[in-house]
Amino acid sequence: MTTAPLLTCENLNVSFGSHHVLKDASIDIRPGETVGLVGESGSGKTTIGRAILGIGPVTSGRIVFDGQDITGVAPRNRTGDAARIQAVFQDPYSSLNPAMTVEETLIEPMVYRGLYAPVDAKARVRDLLDQVALPADAAHRYPREFSGGQRQRVAIARALALSPRLVICDEPVSALDLSTQARVMDLFIDIQNRTGVAYLFVSHDLAVVRHISHRVAVMRSGEIVEFGNCDQVTSNPKHPYTQRLLLAAPVADPARQALRREAFERLSAAS
Amino acid sequence: MSDLVNNDTGRRAPARQTLIRAVLRNPLGAAASFVILCVVLIAILAPLIAPQDPTAVQIFKVNAPWDAEFLLGGDGSGRDILSRLIFGARNTLLGALIVVGVSSTLGVAAGLIGGYYAGRADTVFSWVADGLMALPAIIVLLAFHQVLGSSIYYSMAVFGILLTPGFFRLTRNLVASVRNELYIDAARVSGLSDSRIIFRHVLKTVRPPLVIQVSIVAGIAIIIQAGLEFLGLGDSQVPTWGGMLQDGFANLYVAPEAVWWPGLAISLTVASFVLLANAVRDTLQQNQPTGRKLAVDPSPVSQDGDAADSADIILSVRDLAVGYPDGDRWREVVRDVSFNVRRGEILGIVGESGSGKSQTAFAILGLLASGGTVLRGSIRFEGRDVTKLDFAARHALRGSQIAYVPQEPMSNLDPSFKIGFQLMEPMRTVLGLSKAQARARALELLGHVGLPNPLRTFNAYPHQISGGMAQRVLIAGAISCNPKLLIADEPTTALDVTVQAEILKLLRNLQSELGMSVIMVTHNFGVVADLCDRVAVMQQGRIVEINAAGTLFATPEQDYTKMLLSCVLEDSPVRAYVAPTAGGGN
């Protein structure tokens, strides 16, 4: 099965001053696919996402989206299909403008990009809210009236407003409660199955990434140490760091966790 | 679940109340707005409502007392004071408008650009602002008055430029604080241009403080303008409040009342602008808690019937209820919570946000946020009800018997002191150790919590160490007094998963070594399974289920526990990739 990739990052390097935060990172994402990007804080996973979105710097390397070179092109200068890369960010509290209603937030990109007349955009808001399972009366409310999970649904609706082909999801469920997290994850999967959108799903949580991804890339100190099929990377990792990462996360079962703990300590002692 | 809870609080908040309506509901705000509105109307309608021509001179009315024709009497040149007062409002408001217009336009524009782009533009604007602020305003105004001629409006425009730095700095700092918010990133990703982001997203969020600044600047402008006119600047043909003040002052011994009217007009108008600013500020801060005290119902004497006194039990919580004032009643965040902690046991308290797990921990520590009160129930530590203890006894207990490890290690270390000093200080005050003893003990503890180079950490500032190391330092501080009970509130939530594994291992080792009891507050079932002997599951302030860890995970009894466990994403089946048929997109 060879599907041409939707997005390719080739040997991406990013430096902030003397800090080399991304080192020769290469990944590709196929249409309708979820690529999970796991790593600990400071591993450079957010930097890749921001480079693809065009809101972060690229020192060297190439980002190609659907045949177009979009390396270092700011979102406002992206045209055609390259404009169909959207984002959902981690913190649902700071990712929505507190002074704008949900409807204003959703309409703005559609109207500004000239995709819809204001009247049509308003009609589409109802459809978008429906897609993320929010009631229609949410349109005229302000972000502060919603819980974290509901805000994240608004953020997802905003990403969907421009009919994206790729959504960069930067830790979108990390700030949410367990039960809310599960429902938002299901929503992501459901939207992907319906629309064929691709995700780059950035998270520090291997279990979350395993749940949604087709392929998984593991990052450490700016490098991709392992990139492969989800099952292989998350059940039978080859790289010692991935093995450590996998065993470090405690599981909700005291007996199994005791075994894993021993395995983790053996691995730590060996390294 | 939390969706519903938060949603509830959201609906109670004054949702779509506009700022204007809220300000008018404030009595002072309404009165100030009324006065300002009256002055504005008087200024606009001056030719219609003034009984006399303000410049017409009647020789017999010089310094005359009030009569039917001149309602407030005549001034030093025999002109009607009331009519001059009415026309003076025009000149005063126009002057204030010029000052506000010039300073806010220039200052806000420069502040938006400087704050959003930072870099060179910001540096240049800041230099200009510093330069303007260094200028002595009155002298500059007098100099410009000599050059520009008699119209007070030129002077007011110059004064507006002098006040620009106030607007610039305020706007710049507000913009800098929202520039890195994720919604600005989201707007950029949507493809919005910078100017649109600045006007739609940035300006909209920073507007309210600017409204306050406008009101205050208007007040200042009126005072300065009156002051300049009082000094004799401005066109003598135009009736002004400052000019009338000067006239009244000159005739103070002949007609003492004349000075009252312009003085009253100036004071009232300026006070109204300042009060309006205060009202706007109060409205913006409205959601902060009021300092009002609520009465606590006397708690029923706790029944000691159950085995709370058993020597094996170190902590016994019975029917605990914790509330925070909400208007004129208590909002209970914890209720009917009862549990025991045995000696040497690790109890996990697990729940989602808003479940009351942290509030329960803080109630035991006696560290509830301001307003938080134990409404009912008892917390017995080694048989003593700590809720009955006074502040000092409670404090002593926290230092020596009950220790605490917080969630955010970094924000619990003071950035301006070395770590060694922060560790030694409590040991010297609580345990009474000498400086040398405390130092030796601190170094020993730092080694004990697994820091590879204790001396280096001892001499480091908090910003020089990682989050995992900071948490080890706080754990070292917590065990420095050999506590019998350690309360850890999400101690690994802010840490990376590999660091979390190490901190959990450290806690487990320390617990078995020191034989202390631990209460572990967490939202993570994995952490509970790793560490805890028993588990309490909390939901909306209540304990729904409490059981031995093995039993709770294997056979949860309550639906809520089952639901939470089912949400744990573990070993979920891997999704198979299928390329979209229609070539992608929708």
PDB file of N, CA and C in Angstrom, chain B residues 338-369:
ATOM      1  N   SER B 338     -15.321  10.830  55.337  1.00  0.00           N
ATOM      2  CA  SER B 338     -14.775  10.109  56.497  1.00  0.00           C
ATOM      3  C   SER B 338     -13.783   9.065  56.006  1.00  0.00           C
ATOM      4  N   PHE B 339     -12.618   9.029  56.618  1.00  0.00           N
ATOM      5  CA  PHE B 339     -11.673   7.947  56.331  1.00  0.00           C
ATOM      6  C   PHE B 339     -10.611   7.914  57.421  1.00  0.00           C
ATOM      7  N   ASN B 340      -9.902   6.803  57.506  1.00  0.00           N
ATOM      8  CA  ASN B 340      -8.794   6.661  58.454  1.00  0.00           C
ATOM      9  C   ASN B 340      -7.507   6.439  57.676  1.00  0.00           C
ATOM     10  N   VAL B 341      -6.400   6.875  58.265  1.00  0.00           N
ATOM     11  CA  VAL B 341      -5.095   6.523  57.727  1.00  0.00           C
ATOM     12  C   VAL B 341      -4.357   5.774  58.827  1.00  0.00           C
ATOM     13  N   ARG B 342      -3.911   4.568  58.500  1.00  0.00           N
ATOM     14  CA  ARG B 342      -3.184   3.785  59.508  1.00  0.00           C
ATOM     15  C   ARG B 342      -1.711   4.163  59.485  1.00  0.00           C
ATOM     16  N   ARG B 343      -1.024   3.782  60.546  1.00  0.00           N
ATOM     17  CA  ARG B 343       0.419   4.050  60.600  1.00  0.00           C
ATOM     18  C   ARG B 343       1.134   3.274  59.493  1.00  0.00           C
ATOM     19  N   GLY B 344       2.011   3.959  58.793  1.00  0.00           N
ATOM     20  CA  GLY B 344       2.797   3.295  57.763  1.00  0.00           C
ATOM     21  C   GLY B 344       2.019   2.953  56.495  1.00  0.00           C
ATOM     22  N   GLU B 345       0.835   3.535  56.364  1.00  0.00           N
ATOM     23  CA  GLU B 345       0.002   3.210  55.207  1.00  0.00           C
ATOM     24  C   GLU B 345       0.088   4.328  54.158  1.00  0.00           C
ATOM     25  N   ILE B 346      -0.048   3.971  52.891  1.00  0.00           N
ATOM     26  CA  ILE B 346      -0.156   4.982  51.834  1.00  0.00           C
ATOM     27  C   ILE B 346      -1.592   4.971  51.326  1.00  0.00           C
ATOM     28  N   LEU B 347      -2.283   6.076  51.583  1.00  0.00           N
ATOM     29  CA  LEU B 347      -3.669   6.188  51.128  1.00  0.00           C
ATOM     30  C   LEU B 347      -3.703   7.083  49.901  1.00  0.00           C
ATOM     31  N   GLY B 348      -4.321   6.621  48.840  1.00  0.00           N
ATOM     32  CA  GLY B 348      -4.486   7.453  47.657  1.00  0.00           C
ATOM     33  C   GLY B 348      -5.861   8.116  47.667  1.00  0.00           C
ATOM     34  N   ILE B 349      -5.905   9.406  47.364  1.00  0.00           N
ATOM     35  CA  ILE B 349      -7.203  10.059  47.154  1.00  0.00           C
ATOM     36  C   ILE B 349      -7.230  10.451  45.683  1.00  0.00           C
ATOM     37  N   VAL B 350      -8.148   9.874  44.937  1.00  0.00           N
ATOM     38  CA  VAL B 350      -8.129  10.059  43.499  1.00  0.00           C
ATOM     39  C   VAL B 350      -9.472  10.637  43.055  1.00  0.00           C
ATOM     40  N   GLY B 351      -9.443  11.501  42.062  1.00  0.00           N
ATOM     41  CA  GLY B 351     -10.677  12.110  41.568  1.00  0.00           C
ATOM     42  C   GLY B 351     -10.345  13.084  40.464  1.00  0.00           C
ATOM     43  N   GLU B 352     -11.390  13.601  39.794  1.00  0.00           N
ATOM     44  CA  GLU B 352     -11.183  14.556  38.713  1.00  0.00           C
ATOM     45  C   GLU B 352     -11.126  15.959  39.299  1.00  0.00           C
ATOM     46  N   SER B 353     -10.913  16.977  38.439  1.00  0.00           N
ATOM     47  CA  SER B 353     -10.841  18.327  38.975  1.00  0.00           C
ATOM     48  C   SER B 353     -12.203  18.698  39.565  1.00  0.00           C
ATOM     49  N   GLY B 354     -12.183  19.388  40.688  1.00  0.00           N
ATOM     50  CA  GLY B 354     -13.420  19.772  41.348  1.00  0.00           C
ATOM     51  C   GLY B 354     -14.024  18.681  42.199  1.00  0.00           C
ATOM     52  N   SER B 355     -13.306  17.564  42.394  1.00  0.00           N
ATOM     53  CA  SER B 355     -13.862  16.478  43.198  1.00  0.00           C
ATOM     54  C   SER B 355     -13.654  16.732  44.686  1.00  0.00           C
ATOM     55  N   GLY B 356     -12.819  17.703  45.040  1.00  0.00           N
ATOM     56  CA  GLY B 356     -12.593  18.019  46.442  1.00  0.00           C
ATOM     57  C   GLY B 356     -11.410  17.283  47.044  1.00  0.00           C
ATOM     58  N   LYS B 357     -10.618  16.592  46.216  1.00  0.00           N
ATOM     59  CA  LYS B 357      -9.504  15.815  46.767  1.00  0.00           C
ATOM     60  C   LYS B 357      -8.423  16.705  47.358  1.00  0.00           C
ATOM     61  N   SER B 358      -8.091  17.783  46.654  1.00  0.00           N
ATOM     62  CA  SER B 358      -7.075  18.683  47.191  1.00  0.00           C
ATOM     63  C   SER B 358      -7.608  19.456  48.398  1.00  0.00           C
ATOM     64  N   GLN B 359      -8.893  19.829  48.351  1.00  0.00           N
ATOM     65  CA  GLN B 359      -9.474  20.582  49.468  1.00  0.00           C
ATOM     66  C   GLN B 359      -9.456  19.734  50.730  1.00  0.00           C
ATOM     67  N   THR B 360      -9.681  18.430  50.588  1.00  0.00           N
ATOM     68  CA  THR B 360      -9.608  17.539  51.744  1.00  0.00           C
ATOM     69  C   THR B 360      -8.196  17.557  52.315  1.00  0.00           C
ATOM     70  N   ALA B 361      -7.205  17.469  51.432  1.00  0.00           N
ATOM     71  CA  ALA B 361      -5.813  17.484  51.884  1.00  0.00           C
ATOM     72  C   ALA B 361      -5.480  18.805  52.576  1.00  0.00           C
ATOM     73  N   PHE B 362      -5.921  19.913  51.970  1.00  0.00           N
ATOM     74  CA  PHE B 362      -5.617  21.223  52.559  1.00  0.00           C
ATOM     75  C   PHE B 362      -6.317  21.400  53.905  1.00  0.00           C
ATOM     76  N   ALA B 363      -7.521  20.825  54.048  1.00  0.00           N
ATOM     77  CA  ALA B 363      -8.223  20.919  55.327  1.00  0.00           C
ATOM     78  C   ALA B 363      -7.425  20.202  56.410  1.00  0.00           C
ATOM     79  N   ILE B 364      -6.826  19.058  56.072  1.00  0.00           N
ATOM     80  CA  ILE B 364      -6.021  18.329  57.054  1.00  0.00           C
ATOM     81  C   ILE B 364      -4.776  19.142  57.414  1.00  0.00           C
ATOM     82  N   LEU B 365      -4.195  19.783  56.411  1.00  0.00           N
ATOM     83  CA  LEU B 365      -3.003  20.586  56.646  1.00  0.00           C
ATOM     84  C   LEU B 365      -3.332  21.908  57.347  1.00  0.00           C
ATOM     85  N   GLY B 366      -4.618  22.325  57.287  1.00  0.00           N
ATOM     86  CA  GLY B 366      -4.974  23.646  57.800  1.00  0.00           C
ATOM     87  C   GLY B 366      -4.525  24.747  56.875  1.00  0.00           C
ATOM     88  N   LEU B 367      -4.492  24.460  55.576  1.00  0.00           N
ATOM     89  CA  LEU B 367      -3.982  25.426  54.597  1.00  0.00           C
ATOM     90  C   LEU B 367      -5.029  25.760  53.540  1.00  0.00           C
ATOM     91  N   LEU B 368      -6.305  25.836  53.959  1.00  0.00           N
ATOM     92  CA  LEU B 368      -7.349  26.157  52.983  1.00  0.00           C
ATOM     93  C   LEU B 368      -7.153  27.572  52.460  1.00  0.00           C
ATOM     94  N   ALA B 369      -7.471  27.784  51.198  1.00  0.00           N
ATOM     95  CA  ALA B 369      -7.351  29.112  50.602  1.00  0.00           C
ATOM     96  C   ALA B 369      -8.263  30.082  51.343  1.00  0.00           C
TER      97      ALA B 369
END
